[in-house]
Amino acid sequence: MGRSASISAATSAAPDPSSTTSTTSTSTTSTSTSTSTTSSAAATCTSGAGASSVAGARASTTVMALMSLLVAALSGCGVPSLPGAGERSPSAGGQAFSAAAPSPGSSQGAGQGRGRGRGAASRGCAATAGRLTSGPHQLTTAGLTRRYLLAVPDGPGPHPVLLNLHGLGSDAAEQAVYSRLSQIGPSRGYIVITPQSAPGRLAWTLPHTAGPDDTAYLAALLDEVERHQCAHPGREFAAGLSYGAGLAVSLVCALDGRLSGVAAVAGIPIAQPCAHPVPTTIVAFHGTADRLVPYDGGHPEPGGELRHLAALIVLPPVEQTMDAWAAAQRCSSPVTGRPLRRVRLRLWASCPRGATLRLYTVDGGGHTWPGPIEVPRLGDTARDLDASRLILDAFDRAPTR
């Protein structure tokens, strides 16, 4: 397996979510992240784990909760610790998070008119004061105070914007470290937003499922950054891991073409295409030995007592899902190559409006983010394949809305 790396995040606490306001409250404390070479629970839980109780929820939300149980079993985790969850962070502030049953609700799209003509510079480019800075922040929307991490590049802008979405039971701090997008993105000119799922929740709410409306929340975050930073509204993107990958891809339809591109690491089968998506660049990474989101589809593969839960979950194959997205976007046939010995690439280079689709298949890869950080309990990691840089390469080439 090679070197084991743990994921640690030394983050200053965001303002206490219990002090609710109707506007964004920003913190001047910067967020720092680090990696070490010692295996720890944080490393094994990066893609998300934890149990959630479900009462009276829709079937899709039940599947989400069952998936969280399976991840917990496979990764050796219990209910994970989030920043401020069950313990105080190194700085004052923070509020305990707890697992809670989803409440009834709806996820409504917050699109921007099929992704056309959103302009090259947000109104925040003209602001002389009050700009958002790198570090932890919070935003109140729909009666909930939500937390997120922001990483802002140097230079005047306008800058492309990237949502970086964590997996089940993980959190913003872990995702920032594991994906490395909060470090690499700003060095390439991207504003990177790494949001936290709702208080009391271990996972995002996919569109049209019960729970807090995360589609509206993420749209509000993009709007907030456009108002208070020099952003490029025609160049907005989303990337995610595992369940966060499912949400990122579902935003293609839920935000009605607002995003120029999305990336899914170990989670593309979680989101199936709508009937007529706006052509959007999609880049996906998936290991053939992923036990949580199986490459060939079917049931997740936990051991022991949780096998009966896995029998309730059926996921489509990865390649079938990518073929469905290619058909929905009316792309031409793909070409196939091997950029690395253990990596196969299927590329749909001719889709309407200049969009492209890419699927990187890692032979023997686990439920992991390809790159330098290993999480052994979740399977093998392709350390010679830098998913974060390839995601940004694909987004750099994506057409502007």
Coordinates of C-alpha atoms in Angstrom, one line a residue:
M1 CA 0.0 0.0 0.0
G2 CA 2.9 2.3 0.5
R3 CA 3.0 5.4 2.8
S4 CA 0.1 6.0 5.0
A5 CA -0.9 9.7 5.3
S6 CA -3.3 11.1 7.9
I7 CA -5.3 14.2 7.3
S8 CA -5.3 16.9 9.9
A9 CA -6.7 20.3 9.8
A10 CA -5.6 23.1 12.1
T11 CA -8.5 25.5 11.5
S12 CA -9.6 28.5 13.4
A13 CA -13.3 28.3 14.4
A14 CA -15.9 30.1 12.4
P15 CA -18.2 32.4 14.2
D16 CA -20.7 30.5 16.5
P17 CA -23.6 29.4 14.3
S18 CA -25.9 30.1 17.2
S19 CA -25.5 33.9 16.7
T20 CA -27.7 34.0 13.6
T21 CA -27.6 37.0 11.2
S22 CA -29.2 37.6 7.9
T23 CA -25.9 38.5 6.2
T24 CA -22.5 36.9 5.9
S25 CA -20.3 37.3 8.9
T26 CA -16.6 36.9 8.0
S27 CA -13.7 36.0 10.2
T28 CA -10.3 37.5 9.9
T29 CA -8.6 34.4 11.2
S30 CA -7.0 32.5 8.3
T31 CA -7.4 28.7 7.8
S32 CA -4.4 26.5 7.7
T33 CA -4.2 22.9 6.7
S34 CA -1.5 20.3 6.9
T35 CA -0.8 16.6 6.2
S36 CA 1.3 14.2 8.2
T37 CA 2.6 10.7 7.6
T38 CA 0.9 9.1 10.6
S39 CA -2.3 7.1 10.0
S40 CA -5.3 8.3 12.0
A41 CA -9.1 8.1 12.1
A42 CA -9.2 11.4 10.1
A43 CA -7.5 9.7 7.2
T44 CA -9.7 6.6 7.2
C45 CA -12.8 8.7 7.4
T46 CA -12.0 11.2 4.6
S47 CA -14.6 10.1 2.1
G48 CA -17.3 10.2 4.8
A49 CA -18.7 7.9 7.4
G50 CA -21.3 7.9 10.1
A51 CA -24.7 6.7 11.1
S52 CA -27.9 8.7 10.6
S53 CA -31.4 7.9 11.9
V54 CA -34.2 8.2 9.4
A55 CA -37.9 8.6 10.2
G56 CA -40.5 9.2 7.6
A57 CA -38.1 10.2 4.9
R58 CA -38.3 9.4 1.3
A59 CA -36.7 6.3 0.0
S60 CA -33.8 8.2 -1.6
T61 CA -32.9 9.7 1.8
T62 CA -33.1 6.3 3.4
V63 CA -30.5 5.1 0.8
M64 CA -28.3 8.0 1.8
A65 CA -28.5 7.0 5.5
L66 CA -27.8 3.4 4.6
M67 CA -24.8 4.4 2.6
S68 CA -23.4 6.3 5.6
L69 CA -23.7 3.2 7.7
L70 CA -21.8 1.2 5.1
V71 CA -19.1 3.8 4.8
A72 CA -18.7 3.7 8.6
A73 CA -18.3 0.0 8.6
L74 CA -15.8 -0.2 5.8
S75 CA -13.6 2.7 7.0
G76 CA -13.6 1.7 10.7
C77 CA -15.2 5.0 11.7
G78 CA -18.0 5.8 14.1
V79 CA -19.8 9.1 13.9
P80 CA -17.1 11.4 12.8
S81 CA -15.8 14.6 14.4
L82 CA -16.5 17.7 12.4
P83 CA -14.9 21.0 13.2
G84 CA -16.7 22.1 16.4
A85 CA -18.6 18.8 16.5
G86 CA -18.7 17.3 20.0
E87 CA -15.6 19.3 20.9
R88 CA -14.3 22.8 20.7
S89 CA -11.8 23.7 17.9
P90 CA -8.5 25.1 18.9
S91 CA -10.0 28.6 19.0
A92 CA -13.0 29.8 20.8
G93 CA -16.4 29.3 19.2
G94 CA -18.0 26.5 17.3
Q95 CA -21.1 24.5 18.0
A96 CA -21.7 20.8 18.4
F97 CA -23.1 19.0 15.4
S98 CA -25.2 15.9 16.0
A99 CA -26.8 13.3 13.7
A100 CA -30.4 14.0 13.1
A101 CA -33.2 12.6 11.0
P102 CA -33.9 14.5 7.8
S103 CA -36.9 16.8 8.0
P104 CA -39.4 17.0 5.2
G105 CA -38.5 19.5 2.6
S106 CA -37.8 20.1 -1.1
S107 CA -34.8 20.9 -3.1
Q108 CA -35.6 23.5 -5.7
G109 CA -33.3 24.4 -8.5
A110 CA -31.8 27.9 -8.4
G111 CA -30.6 28.2 -12.0
Q112 CA -29.7 31.2 -14.0
G113 CA -31.6 30.8 -17.3
R114 CA -29.9 27.9 -19.0
G115 CA -26.5 29.3 -18.4
R116 CA -26.4 32.0 -21.0
G117 CA -24.8 35.4 -20.9
R118 CA -23.9 35.8 -17.2
G119 CA -21.1 38.4 -17.9
A120 CA -17.4 38.4 -17.3
A121 CA -17.2 40.4 -14.1
S122 CA -19.3 40.3 -11.0
R123 CA -20.4 43.4 -9.2
G124 CA -17.9 42.6 -6.4
C125 CA -15.1 43.7 -8.9
A126 CA -16.2 47.3 -8.3
A127 CA -16.2 47.0 -4.5
T128 CA -13.6 49.0 -2.7
A129 CA -14.3 47.6 0.8
G130 CA -16.0 44.6 2.4
R131 CA -14.5 41.9 0.2
L132 CA -14.4 38.4 1.4
T133 CA -11.0 37.1 2.4
S134 CA -9.5 33.7 2.7
G135 CA -10.6 31.8 5.8
P136 CA -13.7 30.5 7.6
H137 CA -17.0 32.3 7.0
Q138 CA -20.7 31.8 7.5
L139 CA -23.9 32.5 5.6
T140 CA -27.4 32.4 6.8
T141 CA -29.9 31.2 4.3
A142 CA -33.4 29.6 4.7
G143 CA -33.1 30.1 8.4
L144 CA -29.9 28.1 8.8
T145 CA -26.5 29.5 9.5
R146 CA -24.1 27.6 7.3
R147 CA -20.3 27.5 7.4
Y148 CA -17.8 27.5 4.6
L149 CA -14.1 27.9 4.0
L150 CA -12.9 30.3 1.3
A151 CA -9.5 30.5 -0.5
V152 CA -9.0 33.6 -2.6
P153 CA -6.2 34.0 -5.2
D154 CA -3.9 37.0 -5.6
G155 CA -4.6 39.4 -8.4
P156 CA -7.5 41.7 -9.3
G157 CA -9.7 39.2 -11.2
P158 CA -12.3 38.4 -12.3
H159 CA -11.6 34.9 -11.0
P160 CA -13.4 31.6 -11.8
V161 CA -15.2 30.1 -8.8
L162 CA -15.1 26.5 -7.7
L163 CA -17.3 24.7 -5.1
N164 CA -15.4 21.9 -3.4
L165 CA -17.9 19.4 -1.8
H166 CA -17.0 16.9 0.9
G167 CA -18.3 13.3 1.2
L168 CA -20.7 11.6 3.6
G169 CA -19.8 12.3 7.2
S170 CA -16.7 14.3 6.2
D171 CA -16.4 18.0 6.5
A172 CA -15.1 21.1 4.8
A173 CA -11.7 21.0 6.6
E174 CA -11.0 17.4 5.6
Q175 CA -12.1 18.1 2.0
A176 CA -9.9 21.1 1.7
V177 CA -6.8 19.0 2.8
Y178 CA -7.6 15.8 1.0
S179 CA -8.6 17.4 -2.4
R180 CA -5.8 20.0 -2.2
L181 CA -8.1 22.2 -4.3
S182 CA -8.0 25.0 -1.7
Q183 CA -4.2 25.2 -2.2
I184 CA -3.8 24.4 -5.9
G185 CA -7.0 26.3 -7.0
P186 CA -5.9 29.8 -5.9
S187 CA -2.4 29.3 -7.3
R188 CA -4.2 28.9 -10.7
G189 CA -6.5 31.9 -10.2
Y190 CA -9.6 30.1 -8.8
I191 CA -11.7 31.3 -5.8
V192 CA -12.3 28.0 -4.0
I193 CA -15.4 27.7 -1.7
T194 CA -15.4 24.6 0.5
P195 CA -18.8 24.5 2.2
Q196 CA -20.0 22.4 5.2
S197 CA -23.2 20.4 5.1
A198 CA -26.1 21.6 7.3
P199 CA -25.8 21.6 11.1
G200 CA -26.9 18.2 12.4
R201 CA -26.5 16.5 9.0
L202 CA -23.7 14.1 7.9
A203 CA -24.5 14.6 4.2
W204 CA -25.7 16.9 1.5
T205 CA -29.3 16.9 0.4
L206 CA -29.5 15.9 -3.3
P207 CA -32.0 17.8 -5.4
H208 CA -35.6 16.7 -4.9
T209 CA -34.9 14.8 -1.7
A210 CA -35.9 15.6 1.8
G211 CA -33.8 17.8 3.9
P212 CA -32.2 21.3 3.9
D213 CA -32.2 22.8 0.4
D214 CA -28.5 22.5 -0.4
T215 CA -29.0 23.4 -4.1
A216 CA -30.4 26.8 -3.0
Y217 CA -27.6 27.1 -0.4
L218 CA -24.9 26.5 -2.9
A219 CA -26.5 29.0 -5.4
A220 CA -26.6 31.5 -2.5
L221 CA -22.9 30.9 -1.8
L222 CA -22.0 31.6 -5.4
D223 CA -24.2 34.8 -5.3
E224 CA -22.5 35.9 -2.1
V225 CA -19.0 35.5 -3.6
E226 CA -20.1 37.3 -6.8
R227 CA -21.2 40.2 -4.5
H228 CA -18.2 40.4 -2.3
Q229 CA -15.3 39.2 -4.5
C230 CA -14.2 39.8 -8.1
A231 CA -15.6 36.7 -9.6
H232 CA -16.4 35.6 -13.2
P233 CA -20.1 34.6 -13.2
G234 CA -19.7 32.8 -16.5
R235 CA -17.0 30.5 -15.1
E236 CA -18.4 28.7 -12.1
F237 CA -17.6 25.0 -11.3
A238 CA -18.2 22.3 -8.7
A239 CA -16.2 19.3 -7.7
G240 CA -16.8 16.7 -5.0
L241 CA -15.9 13.4 -3.5
S242 CA -18.2 10.4 -3.1
Y243 CA -21.6 11.8 -2.0
G244 CA -20.3 15.3 -2.7
A245 CA -19.4 14.1 -6.2
G246 CA -23.1 13.1 -6.6
L247 CA -24.2 16.5 -5.6
A248 CA -21.7 18.3 -7.8
V249 CA -22.9 16.4 -10.9
S250 CA -26.5 16.8 -9.9
L251 CA -26.0 20.6 -10.0
V252 CA -25.6 20.4 -13.8
C253 CA -29.4 20.1 -14.0
A254 CA -30.4 21.6 -10.6
L255 CA -28.7 24.9 -11.4
D256 CA -30.0 24.8 -14.9
G257 CA -26.8 25.4 -16.8
R258 CA -25.2 27.9 -14.4
L259 CA -22.0 25.8 -14.0
S260 CA -19.5 25.6 -16.8
G261 CA -18.1 22.2 -15.5
V262 CA -18.3 19.7 -12.7
A263 CA -15.9 17.0 -11.4
A264 CA -16.8 13.7 -9.6
V265 CA -14.3 11.6 -7.7
A266 CA -15.6 8.2 -6.7
G267 CA -19.3 9.2 -7.0
I268 CA -20.5 9.7 -10.6
P269 CA -23.2 6.9 -10.4
I270 CA -24.9 8.8 -7.6
A271 CA -26.3 11.4 -10.0
Q272 CA -28.1 10.4 -13.2
P273 CA -28.7 12.9 -16.0
C274 CA -31.9 14.8 -16.5
A275 CA -33.7 14.7 -19.9
H276 CA -32.2 17.8 -21.4
P277 CA -29.1 19.1 -19.6
V278 CA -27.3 22.2 -20.8
P279 CA -24.1 20.8 -22.3
T280 CA -21.5 20.9 -19.5
T281 CA -18.0 19.7 -19.1
I282 CA -17.8 16.7 -16.8
V283 CA -14.6 15.0 -15.5
A284 CA -14.9 11.8 -13.4
F285 CA -12.4 9.6 -11.6
H286 CA -13.3 6.1 -10.4
G287 CA -11.4 3.0 -9.2
T288 CA -12.3 -0.5 -10.3
A289 CA -11.9 -1.8 -6.8
D290 CA -14.1 0.8 -5.1
R291 CA -16.3 -1.2 -2.6
L292 CA -18.6 1.7 -1.6
V293 CA -19.6 2.9 -5.1
P294 CA -18.8 -0.2 -7.2
Y295 CA -17.4 0.5 -10.6
D296 CA -19.5 -2.2 -12.2
G297 CA -22.6 -1.1 -10.3
G298 CA -24.8 -3.2 -8.0
H299 CA -24.7 -3.3 -4.2
P300 CA -22.0 -1.8 -2.1
E301 CA -19.8 -4.5 -0.5
P302 CA -19.6 -4.3 3.2
G303 CA -18.7 -7.3 5.3
G304 CA -20.4 -8.8 8.3
E305 CA -23.7 -7.6 9.7
L306 CA -24.3 -4.7 7.3
R307 CA -24.7 -6.9 4.2
H308 CA -28.5 -6.9 4.6
L309 CA -28.4 -3.1 4.3
A310 CA -26.3 -3.2 1.1
A311 CA -29.0 -5.4 -0.4
L312 CA -31.3 -2.3 -0.3
I313 CA -29.0 -0.2 -2.5
V314 CA -28.4 -0.7 -6.2
L315 CA -26.1 1.7 -8.0
P316 CA -25.7 1.8 -11.8
P317 CA -22.3 1.1 -13.4
V318 CA -19.8 3.9 -13.8
E319 CA -19.4 3.5 -17.5
Q320 CA -23.1 3.3 -18.1
T321 CA -23.6 6.5 -16.1
M322 CA -21.0 8.3 -18.3
D323 CA -22.6 7.0 -21.4
A324 CA -26.0 8.3 -20.2
W325 CA -24.5 11.8 -19.6
A326 CA -22.9 11.7 -23.1
A327 CA -26.2 10.7 -24.7
A328 CA -28.1 13.3 -22.8
Q329 CA -25.7 16.0 -23.9
R330 CA -25.6 14.7 -27.5
C331 CA -21.9 14.0 -27.5
S332 CA -20.1 12.1 -30.3
S333 CA -18.5 8.7 -29.6
P334 CA -15.6 8.6 -27.2
V335 CA -12.0 7.8 -27.9
T336 CA -10.0 5.7 -25.4
G337 CA -6.4 5.9 -24.3
R338 CA -4.0 5.1 -21.4
P339 CA -2.3 8.2 -20.0
L340 CA -0.7 5.9 -17.4
R341 CA -0.2 2.2 -17.2
R342 CA -3.0 1.6 -14.7
V343 CA -5.3 4.5 -15.9
R344 CA -7.7 4.3 -18.8
L345 CA -9.2 7.5 -20.2
R346 CA -12.5 7.7 -22.2
L347 CA -12.8 11.2 -23.8
W348 CA -15.9 12.6 -25.4
A349 CA -14.3 15.6 -27.2
S350 CA -17.2 16.7 -29.4
C351 CA -20.2 17.8 -27.4
P352 CA -22.4 20.8 -28.2
R353 CA -21.3 24.2 -27.0
G354 CA -17.7 23.0 -26.7
A355 CA -18.3 20.8 -23.6
T356 CA -16.2 17.7 -23.1
L357 CA -16.6 14.6 -20.9
R358 CA -13.7 12.6 -19.4
L359 CA -13.7 9.4 -17.4
Y360 CA -10.4 8.3 -15.8
T361 CA -10.6 4.7 -14.7
V362 CA -8.0 3.6 -12.2
D363 CA -7.3 -0.2 -12.4
G364 CA -7.4 -1.5 -8.8
G365 CA -8.2 1.9 -7.4
G366 CA -10.3 2.2 -4.3
H367 CA -12.8 4.8 -2.9
T368 CA -10.1 7.4 -3.0
W369 CA -9.0 10.7 -4.5
P370 CA -6.1 10.1 -6.9
G371 CA -3.1 12.1 -5.8
P372 CA -0.4 12.2 -3.1
I373 CA -2.5 11.5 0.0
E374 CA -3.3 7.9 0.8
V375 CA -6.3 6.6 2.8
P376 CA -5.5 2.8 3.0
R377 CA -8.7 1.6 4.6
L378 CA -10.6 3.0 1.6
G379 CA -8.5 1.1 -0.9
D380 CA -5.6 1.8 -3.2
T381 CA -4.7 5.4 -4.3
A382 CA -3.2 6.2 -7.7
R383 CA -0.5 8.5 -6.4
D384 CA 0.9 9.2 -9.9
L385 CA -2.5 10.5 -11.1
D386 CA -3.1 14.1 -9.9
A387 CA -6.9 14.4 -10.0
S388 CA -6.9 17.9 -8.6
R389 CA -4.7 19.3 -11.3
L390 CA -6.5 17.4 -14.1
I391 CA -9.8 18.8 -12.8
L392 CA -8.5 22.3 -13.0
D393 CA -7.0 21.6 -16.5
A394 CA -10.5 20.5 -17.7
F395 CA -12.1 23.5 -16.1
D396 CA -9.5 25.8 -17.7
R397 CA -10.6 24.5 -21.1
A398 CA -14.4 24.6 -20.4
P399 CA -16.4 27.1 -22.4
T400 CA -17.5 30.3 -20.6
R401 CA -21.2 30.6 -20.0

